[in-house]
Amino acid sequence: MLKIGYHSSHEQFKPSTLLSNVQRAEQAGFTAASCSDHFHPWTEEQGESGFAWSWLGAALQATQVPFGVVNAPGQRYHPAIIAQAAATLAELFPERFWIAVGSGQALNEHITGERWPNKAERNARLKECVDVIRALWKGETVTHKGLVTVDEARLYTLPAIKPLLIGAAVTAKTAEWVGGWADGLLTISQPPDALRKVVEAFRRGGGEGKPMYLKVQLSYDRTEERARQGAYDQWRANIFPNNMLTELRMPEQFDAAGQFVNLKEVDRMVRISADLRQHLDWLRQDLDLGFERLMLHNVNREQERFIDDFGQHVLPDLLPS
């Protein structure tokens, strides 16, 4: 069943504010939610980075919608700890929690002081983590020595129904790879031709028939000018190619890179419009590609207006009554 979700950006808002926002979103008609999992914000302007796993327990208790989180096991997080955290949430809130896993960004992972591996090694490490997590969810005692090390780990508290383990991918190459092992796909909105290639690659790699989720990066406000300026202020450093976004280490480096972005360039990776009909048309195009869950991230700071207006004028046209 189609679900339209509210994305909670820990980089941009305090956990208490995000909790109020997601409750407001549920009341407005949003039928799902998701959140990021960062140690640092992308930029100094964003200025926050609450701990996602503490917040998820509060948010799941305070709402009735399903939640997902985007996580990078293998460096900042040991996979056995992620397996335990996800199993606990899935036991507390049956069939309401899913986790998407990816190879991560240096911005968050470098804090351990370990070497930041290249993309091929990060992918190999991620697959090891996925195998460890799944074995632990089966109740197995796991010992593993590779790019990650696990010594006689066993989870004693397991959910009756395992959470979906979704593969996070931005490029078509990664999407094709995750198609072979993930329970589904999570990707981000991008120009239509590029997004179509990601979908086709995922299906070609083994994802045919598996669920596909899309994080929609948009900027909506009362005027086009305010929507564009809000996107520029908060998200201009996030429009660069993924191979650059994964390598920068600190928010000030993203700020430095963002100085070379002009207002019009933000449109390439953020859907900017003050016209709700335009946003509705964009979302319908996503559904035509086969996405069954759209997680809407309004990247500017005007969250209440976005939640209320989309709840009143956009969601009723997309969701079954």
Coordinates of N, CA and C in Angstrom, one line a residue, residues 108-300:
N108 N 30.6 11.5 9.0 CA 30.1 10.9 10.2 C 31.1 9.8 10.7
E109 N 31.6 9.1 9.8 CA 32.4 7.9 10.2 C 33.8 8.1 10.6
H110 N 34.4 9.2 10.2 CA 35.8 9.4 10.5 C 36.1 9.7 12.0
I111 N 35.0 9.9 12.8 CA 35.2 10.2 14.2 C 35.9 9.1 15.0
T112 N 35.9 7.9 14.5 CA 36.5 6.8 15.2 C 38.0 6.8 15.0
G113 N 38.5 7.6 14.1 CA 40.0 7.7 13.9 C 40.5 6.6 13.0
E114 N 39.6 5.7 12.5 CA 40.1 4.7 11.6 C 40.2 5.3 10.2
R115 N 41.0 4.6 9.3 CA 41.1 4.9 7.9 C 39.7 4.9 7.3
W116 N 39.5 5.9 6.4 CA 38.2 5.9 5.6 C 38.5 5.1 4.3
P117 N 37.8 3.9 4.2 CA 38.1 3.1 3.0 C 37.6 3.7 1.7
N118 N 38.1 3.1 0.6 CA 37.5 3.5 -0.7 C 36.1 2.9 -0.9
K119 N 35.4 3.3 -1.9 CA 34.1 2.8 -2.1 C 33.9 1.3 -2.2
A120 N 34.8 0.7 -3.0 CA 34.8 -0.8 -3.1 C 34.9 -1.5 -1.8
E121 N 35.8 -1.0 -1.0 CA 36.0 -1.6 0.3 C 34.9 -1.4 1.2
R122 N 34.3 -0.2 1.2 CA 33.1 0.2 2.0 C 31.9 -0.7 1.6
N123 N 31.8 -1.0 0.3 CA 30.7 -1.9 -0.1 C 30.9 -3.3 0.4
A124 N 32.1 -3.8 0.3 CA 32.4 -5.1 0.8 C 32.2 -5.2 2.3
R125 N 32.6 -4.1 3.0 CA 32.3 -4.1 4.5 C 30.9 -4.1 4.8
L126 N 30.1 -3.3 4.0 CA 28.7 -3.2 4.2 C 28.0 -4.6 4.1
K127 N 28.4 -5.3 3.0 CA 27.8 -6.6 2.8 C 28.2 -7.6 3.9
E128 N 29.4 -7.5 4.5 CA 29.7 -8.3 5.7 C 28.8 -8.0 6.8
C129 N 28.5 -6.7 7.0 CA 27.7 -6.2 8.1 C 26.2 -6.7 7.9
V130 N 25.7 -6.7 6.7 CA 24.4 -7.2 6.4 C 24.3 -8.7 6.7
D131 N 25.3 -9.4 6.4 CA 25.3 -10.9 6.7 C 25.3 -11.1 8.2
V132 N 26.1 -10.3 8.9 CA 26.2 -10.5 10.4 C 24.8 -10.1 11.0
I133 N 24.2 -9.0 10.6 CA 22.9 -8.6 11.1 C 21.9 -9.7 10.9
R134 N 21.8 -10.2 9.7 CA 20.8 -11.2 9.4 C 21.0 -12.5 10.2
A135 N 22.3 -12.9 10.3 CA 22.5 -14.1 11.1 C 22.1 -13.9 12.6
L136 N 22.4 -12.7 13.1 CA 22.0 -12.4 14.5 C 20.5 -12.4 14.6
W137 N 19.8 -11.8 13.7 CA 18.3 -11.8 13.7 C 17.7 -13.2 13.6
K138 N 18.5 -14.2 13.1 CA 18.0 -15.6 13.1 C 18.3 -16.3 14.4
G139 N 19.0 -15.6 15.4 CA 19.3 -16.2 16.6 C 20.6 -17.0 16.7
E140 N 21.4 -16.8 15.6 CA 22.6 -17.6 15.6 C 23.7 -16.9 16.4
T141 N 24.6 -17.7 16.9 CA 25.8 -17.2 17.5 C 26.9 -16.9 16.4
V142 N 27.3 -15.7 16.3 CA 28.1 -15.2 15.2 C 29.5 -14.9 15.6
T143 N 30.4 -15.6 14.9 CA 31.9 -15.2 14.9 C 32.3 -14.9 13.5
H144 N 32.9 -13.8 13.3 CA 33.2 -13.4 11.9 C 34.5 -12.6 12.0
K145 N 35.4 -12.9 11.1 CA 36.7 -12.1 11.0 C 36.9 -11.7 9.5
G146 N 36.8 -10.4 9.3 CA 37.0 -9.9 7.9 C 37.2 -8.4 8.0
L147 N 36.5 -7.6 7.2 CA 36.6 -6.2 7.3 C 35.9 -5.7 8.6
V148 N 35.0 -6.5 9.2 CA 34.5 -6.3 10.5 C 34.8 -7.6 11.3
T149 N 34.9 -7.4 12.6 CA 35.2 -8.6 13.5 C 34.0 -8.7 14.5
V150 N 33.5 -10.0 14.6 CA 32.5 -10.3 15.6 C 33.0 -11.6 16.3
D151 N 32.9 -11.5 17.6 CA 33.3 -12.7 18.4 C 32.2 -13.2 19.3
E152 N 31.7 -14.4 18.9 CA 30.6 -15.1 19.7 C 29.5 -14.1 20.2
A153 N 28.9 -13.5 19.2 CA 27.8 -12.6 19.5 C 26.4 -13.3 19.3
R154 N 25.5 -13.2 20.2 CA 24.2 -13.7 20.0 C 23.1 -12.8 20.6
L155 N 22.1 -12.5 19.9 CA 21.0 -11.7 20.4 C 19.9 -12.6 21.1
Y156 N 19.6 -12.2 22.3 CA 18.6 -13.0 23.1 C 17.2 -12.4 23.0
T157 N 17.1 -11.2 22.6 CA 15.8 -10.6 22.4 C 15.6 -10.3 20.9
L158 N 14.7 -11.1 20.3 CA 14.4 -11.0 18.9 C 13.0 -10.7 18.6
P159 N 12.7 -9.9 17.6 CA 11.3 -9.6 17.2 C 10.6 -10.8 16.6
A160 N 9.3 -10.9 16.7 CA 8.6 -12.0 16.0 C 8.7 -11.9 14.5
I161 N 8.7 -10.6 14.0 CA 8.8 -10.4 12.6 C 10.0 -9.5 12.4
K162 N 11.0 -9.9 11.6 CA 12.2 -9.2 11.4 C 11.9 -7.9 10.6
P163 N 12.6 -6.8 10.9 CA 12.4 -5.6 10.1 C 13.0 -5.8 8.7
L164 N 12.5 -5.0 7.7 CA 13.1 -5.0 6.4 C 14.5 -4.4 6.5
L165 N 15.4 -5.0 5.7 CA 16.8 -4.5 5.6 C 16.9 -4.0 4.2
I166 N 16.7 -2.7 4.1 CA 16.7 -2.0 2.8 C 18.1 -1.5 2.4
G167 N 18.4 -1.6 1.1 CA 19.7 -1.1 0.6 C 19.6 0.3 0.1
A168 N 20.4 1.2 0.7 CA 20.5 2.6 0.3 C 21.4 2.8 -0.9
A169 N 21.0 3.4 -1.9 CA 21.8 3.6 -3.1 C 21.4 5.0 -3.8
V170 N 22.4 5.7 -4.3 CA 22.2 6.9 -5.0 C 22.5 6.7 -6.5
T171 N 23.5 5.9 -6.8 CA 23.9 5.7 -8.2 C 23.3 4.4 -8.7
A172 N 23.2 4.3 -10.1 CA 22.7 3.1 -10.7 C 23.6 1.9 -10.4
K173 N 24.9 2.2 -10.4 CA 25.8 1.1 -10.1 C 25.6 0.4 -8.7
T174 N 25.4 1.3 -7.7 CA 25.2 0.8 -6.4 C 23.8 0.1 -6.3
A175 N 22.8 0.7 -7.0 CA 21.4 0.2 -7.0 C 21.4 -1.2 -7.5
E176 N 22.1 -1.5 -8.6 CA 22.2 -2.8 -9.2 C 22.8 -3.8 -8.2
W177 N 23.8 -3.4 -7.5 CA 24.5 -4.3 -6.6 C 23.6 -4.6 -5.4
V178 N 22.9 -3.6 -4.8 CA 22.0 -3.9 -3.7 C 20.8 -4.7 -4.1
G179 N 20.4 -4.7 -5.4 CA 19.3 -5.5 -5.8 C 19.4 -6.9 -5.5
G180 N 20.7 -7.4 -5.4 CA 20.9 -8.9 -5.2 C 20.8 -9.3 -3.8
W181 N 20.9 -8.4 -2.8 CA 20.9 -8.8 -1.4 C 19.9 -8.1 -0.5
A182 N 19.4 -6.9 -0.9 CA 18.6 -6.1 0.0 C 17.1 -6.6 -0.1
D183 N 16.3 -6.2 0.9 CA 14.9 -6.5 0.9 C 14.2 -5.5 0.1
G184 N 14.8 -4.4 -0.3 CA 14.2 -3.3 -1.0 C 15.2 -2.2 -1.3
L185 N 14.8 -1.1 -2.0 CA 15.7 0.0 -2.3 C 15.2 1.3 -1.7
L186 N 16.2 2.0 -1.2 CA 15.9 3.4 -0.8 C 16.9 4.3 -1.6
T187 N 16.3 5.2 -2.3 CA 17.2 6.2 -3.1 C 16.6 7.6 -2.9
I188 N 17.3 8.6 -3.5 CA 16.9 10.0 -3.3 C 16.4 10.5 -4.7
S189 N 15.6 11.5 -4.6 CA 15.1 12.1 -5.8 C 16.2 12.8 -6.6
Q190 N 16.2 12.7 -7.9 CA 17.2 13.4 -8.7 C 16.5 13.5 -10.1
P191 N 17.2 14.2 -11.1 CA 16.5 14.4 -12.4 C 15.9 13.1 -12.9
P192 N 14.8 13.1 -13.6 CA 14.0 11.9 -14.0 C 14.8 10.9 -14.7
D193 N 15.6 11.2 -15.7 CA 16.4 10.2 -16.4 C 17.3 9.5 -15.5
A194 N 18.0 10.2 -14.6 CA 18.9 9.6 -13.6 C 18.2 8.6 -12.7
L195 N 17.0 9.1 -12.2 CA 16.2 8.3 -11.3 C 15.7 7.0 -11.9
R196 N 15.3 7.1 -13.2 CA 14.8 6.0 -13.9 C 15.9 4.9 -14.1
K197 N 17.2 5.4 -14.3 CA 18.3 4.5 -14.4 C 18.6 3.7 -13.1
V198 N 18.4 4.4 -12.0 CA 18.6 3.8 -10.7 C 17.5 2.7 -10.5
V199 N 16.3 3.0 -10.8 CA 15.2 2.0 -10.7 C 15.5 0.8 -11.6
E200 N 15.8 1.0 -12.8 CA 16.1 -0.1 -13.8 C 17.3 -0.9 -13.3
A201 N 18.3 -0.3 -12.8 CA 19.5 -1.0 -12.4 C 19.1 -1.9 -11.2
F202 N 18.3 -1.4 -10.2 CA 18.0 -2.2 -9.1 C 17.2 -3.4 -9.5
R203 N 16.2 -3.2 -10.4 CA 15.4 -4.4 -10.9 C 16.3 -5.3 -11.6
R204 N 17.2 -4.8 -12.4 CA 18.1 -5.7 -13.2 C 19.0 -6.5 -12.3
G205 N 19.4 -5.9 -11.2 CA 20.4 -6.6 -10.3 C 19.7 -7.6 -9.3
G206 N 18.4 -7.8 -9.4 CA 17.7 -8.7 -8.6 C 16.6 -8.2 -7.7
G207 N 16.3 -6.9 -8.0 CA 15.3 -6.2 -7.1 C 13.9 -6.2 -7.7
E208 N 13.7 -6.9 -8.8 CA 12.4 -7.0 -9.4 C 11.4 -7.5 -8.4
G209 N 10.3 -6.8 -8.2 CA 9.2 -7.2 -7.2 C 9.5 -6.8 -5.8
K210 N 10.6 -6.2 -5.5 CA 10.9 -5.8 -4.1 C 10.5 -4.3 -3.9
P211 N 10.1 -3.9 -2.7 CA 9.7 -2.6 -2.5 C 10.7 -1.5 -2.8
M212 N 10.3 -0.4 -3.3 CA 11.2 0.7 -3.5 C 10.7 2.0 -2.8
Y213 N 11.6 2.6 -2.0 CA 11.3 3.8 -1.3 C 12.1 5.0 -1.9
L214 N 11.5 6.2 -1.9 CA 12.2 7.3 -2.4 C 12.2 8.5 -1.4
K215 N 13.4 9.0 -1.0 CA 13.4 10.2 -0.2 C 13.4 11.4 -1.2
V216 N 12.3 12.1 -1.1 CA 12.1 13.3 -2.0 C 12.6 14.5 -1.4
Q217 N 13.6 15.1 -2.0 CA 14.2 16.4 -1.5 C 13.5 17.6 -2.2
L218 N 12.7 18.3 -1.4 CA 11.9 19.4 -2.0 C 12.0 20.7 -1.1
S219 N 11.6 21.8 -1.7 CA 11.6 23.0 -0.9 C 10.3 23.7 -1.3
Y220 N 9.4 23.8 -0.3 CA 8.1 24.4 -0.5 C 7.9 25.6 0.5
D221 N 7.5 26.7 0.1 CA 7.2 27.9 0.9 C 6.1 28.7 0.3
R222 N 5.8 29.8 0.9 CA 4.6 30.6 0.4 C 4.9 31.3 -0.9
T223 N 6.2 31.5 -1.2 CA 6.6 32.1 -2.5 C 7.8 31.3 -3.1
E224 N 7.9 31.4 -4.5 CA 9.0 30.7 -5.1 C 10.3 31.2 -4.6
E225 N 10.4 32.5 -4.4 CA 11.7 33.1 -3.9 C 12.0 32.6 -2.6
R226 N 11.1 32.5 -1.6 CA 11.4 32.0 -0.3 C 11.7 30.5 -0.4
A227 N 11.1 29.8 -1.2 CA 11.4 28.3 -1.3 C 12.8 28.1 -1.9
R228 N 13.2 28.9 -2.9 CA 14.5 28.8 -3.4 C 15.6 29.2 -2.4
Q229 N 15.3 30.3 -1.8 CA 16.3 30.8 -0.8 C 16.5 29.9 0.4
G230 N 15.4 29.3 0.8 CA 15.4 28.3 1.9 C 16.2 27.1 1.5
A231 N 16.0 26.6 0.3 CA 16.8 25.5 -0.1 C 18.3 25.8 -0.3
Y232 N 18.6 27.0 -0.8 CA 19.9 27.4 -0.9 C 20.6 27.5 0.5
D233 N 19.9 28.2 1.4 CA 20.5 28.4 2.8 C 20.8 27.0 3.5
Q234 N 19.9 26.1 3.3 CA 20.0 24.8 4.1 C 20.7 23.7 3.3
W235 N 20.6 23.6 2.0 CA 20.9 22.4 1.3 C 21.8 22.5 0.1
R236 N 22.4 23.7 -0.1 CA 23.2 23.9 -1.3 C 24.4 23.0 -1.3
A237 N 25.0 22.7 -0.1 CA 26.2 21.9 -0.1 C 25.9 20.4 -0.3
N238 N 24.6 20.0 -0.5 CA 24.2 18.6 -0.6 C 23.9 18.3 -2.1
I239 N 24.2 19.2 -3.0 CA 23.9 18.9 -4.4 C 25.0 18.4 -5.2
F240 N 26.2 18.2 -4.6 CA 27.4 17.8 -5.3 C 27.3 16.2 -5.6
P241 N 28.1 15.7 -6.5 CA 28.1 14.3 -6.8 C 28.4 13.5 -5.6
N242 N 27.8 12.3 -5.5 CA 27.9 11.4 -4.3 C 29.3 11.1 -4.0
N243 N 30.2 10.9 -5.0 CA 31.6 10.6 -4.7 C 32.3 11.7 -4.0
M244 N 31.8 12.9 -4.1 CA 32.4 14.1 -3.3 C 31.7 14.1 -1.9
L245 N 30.4 14.0 -1.9 CA 29.7 14.1 -0.6 C 30.2 13.0 0.4
T246 N 30.6 11.9 -0.1 CA 31.1 10.8 0.9 C 32.5 11.0 1.4
E247 N 33.2 12.0 0.8 CA 34.7 12.1 1.1 C 35.0 13.3 2.0
L248 N 34.2 14.3 2.0 CA 34.5 15.5 2.8 C 34.2 15.1 4.3
R249 N 35.0 15.7 5.2 CA 35.1 15.2 6.6 C 34.4 16.1 7.6
M250 N 34.2 17.4 7.3 CA 33.7 18.3 8.3 C 32.7 19.3 7.7
P251 N 31.8 19.7 8.6 CA 30.8 20.7 8.0 C 31.4 21.9 7.4
E252 N 32.5 22.4 7.9 CA 33.1 23.6 7.3 C 33.6 23.4 5.9
Q253 N 33.9 22.1 5.6 CA 34.3 21.8 4.2 C 33.1 21.8 3.3
F254 N 32.0 21.4 3.7 CA 30.8 21.5 2.9 C 30.4 22.9 2.8
D255 N 30.6 23.7 3.8 CA 30.3 25.2 3.7 C 31.2 25.8 2.7
A256 N 32.5 25.4 2.6 CA 33.4 26.0 1.7 C 33.0 25.6 0.2
A257 N 32.6 24.4 0.0 CA 32.2 24.0 -1.3 C 30.9 24.7 -1.7
G258 N 30.0 24.9 -0.7 CA 28.7 25.5 -1.0 C 28.8 27.0 -1.5
Q259 N 30.0 27.6 -1.2 CA 30.2 29.0 -1.6 C 30.2 29.1 -3.2
F260 N 30.5 28.0 -3.8 CA 30.5 28.1 -5.3 C 29.2 27.7 -6.0
V261 N 28.2 27.5 -5.2 CA 26.9 27.1 -5.7 C 26.0 28.4 -5.8
N262 N 25.3 28.6 -7.0 CA 24.4 29.7 -7.1 C 23.0 29.2 -6.9
L263 N 22.1 30.2 -6.8 CA 20.7 29.8 -6.4 C 20.1 28.9 -7.4
K264 N 20.3 29.1 -8.7 CA 19.7 28.3 -9.7 C 20.2 26.8 -9.7
E265 N 21.4 26.6 -9.3 CA 22.0 25.3 -9.4 C 21.3 24.3 -8.4
V266 N 20.7 24.9 -7.3 CA 20.1 24.0 -6.3 C 18.9 23.3 -6.9
D267 N 18.3 23.8 -8.0 CA 17.1 23.2 -8.6 C 17.4 21.8 -9.1
R268 N 18.7 21.5 -9.4 CA 19.1 20.3 -10.0 C 18.8 19.1 -9.1
M269 N 18.9 19.3 -7.8 CA 18.8 18.1 -6.9 C 17.7 18.4 -5.8
V270 N 17.0 19.5 -5.8 CA 15.9 19.9 -4.9 C 14.8 20.3 -5.8
R271 N 13.6 19.8 -5.5 CA 12.4 20.2 -6.2 C 11.8 21.5 -5.6
I272 N 12.0 22.6 -6.2 CA 11.7 23.9 -5.6 C 10.4 24.5 -6.3
S273 N 9.4 24.7 -5.5 CA 8.2 25.3 -6.0 C 7.3 25.7 -4.9
A274 N 6.6 26.9 -5.1 CA 5.6 27.3 -4.2 C 4.2 26.8 -4.7
D275 N 4.2 26.1 -5.8 CA 2.9 25.6 -6.4 C 2.7 24.2 -5.9
L276 N 1.6 23.9 -5.2 CA 1.3 22.6 -4.7 C 1.0 21.6 -5.8
R277 N 0.4 22.2 -6.9 CA 0.1 21.3 -8.0 C 1.3 20.8 -8.7
Q278 N 2.4 21.6 -8.7 CA 3.6 21.2 -9.3 C 4.2 20.1 -8.5
H279 N 4.2 20.2 -7.2 CA 4.7 19.1 -6.3 C 3.9 17.9 -6.5
L280 N 2.6 18.0 -6.6 CA 1.8 16.8 -6.8 C 2.1 16.1 -8.2
D281 N 2.4 16.9 -9.2 CA 2.8 16.3 -10.5 C 4.1 15.6 -10.4
W282 N 5.0 16.1 -9.6 CA 6.3 15.5 -9.4 C 6.1 14.2 -8.7
L283 N 5.3 14.2 -7.7 CA 5.1 13.0 -6.9 C 4.4 11.9 -7.7
R284 N 3.5 12.3 -8.5 CA 2.8 11.3 -9.4 C 3.8 10.6 -10.4
Q285 N 4.8 11.4 -10.8 CA 5.8 10.8 -11.7 C 6.7 9.8 -10.9
D286 N 6.9 10.0 -9.6 CA 7.6 9.0 -8.8 C 6.8 7.8 -8.7
L287 N 5.5 7.9 -8.5 CA 4.7 6.7 -8.4 C 4.7 5.9 -9.7
D288 N 4.7 6.6 -10.8 CA 4.7 6.0 -12.1 C 6.0 5.1 -12.3
L289 N 7.1 5.5 -11.6 CA 8.3 4.7 -11.7 C 8.3 3.4 -10.8
G290 N 7.2 3.3 -9.9 CA 7.1 2.1 -9.1 C 7.4 2.3 -7.7
F291 N 7.6 3.5 -7.2 CA 7.9 3.7 -5.8 C 6.6 3.6 -5.0
E292 N 6.7 2.8 -3.9 CA 5.5 2.6 -3.0 C 5.6 3.4 -1.7
R293 N 6.7 4.0 -1.5 CA 6.8 4.8 -0.3 C 7.6 6.1 -0.6
L294 N 7.0 7.3 -0.4 CA 7.7 8.5 -0.7 C 7.9 9.2 0.6
M295 N 9.2 9.5 1.0 CA 9.5 10.1 2.2 C 9.9 11.6 1.9
L296 N 9.0 12.5 2.2 CA 9.1 13.9 1.8 C 10.0 14.7 2.8
H297 N 11.1 15.3 2.3 CA 12.0 16.1 3.1 C 11.9 17.5 2.6
N298 N 11.2 18.4 3.3 CA 11.2 19.8 3.0 C 12.5 20.4 3.5
V299 N 13.5 20.7 2.7 CA 14.8 21.0 3.1 C 15.0 22.4 3.7
N300 N 14.0 23.3 3.6 CA 14.1 24.6 4.2 C 13.6 24.4 5.7

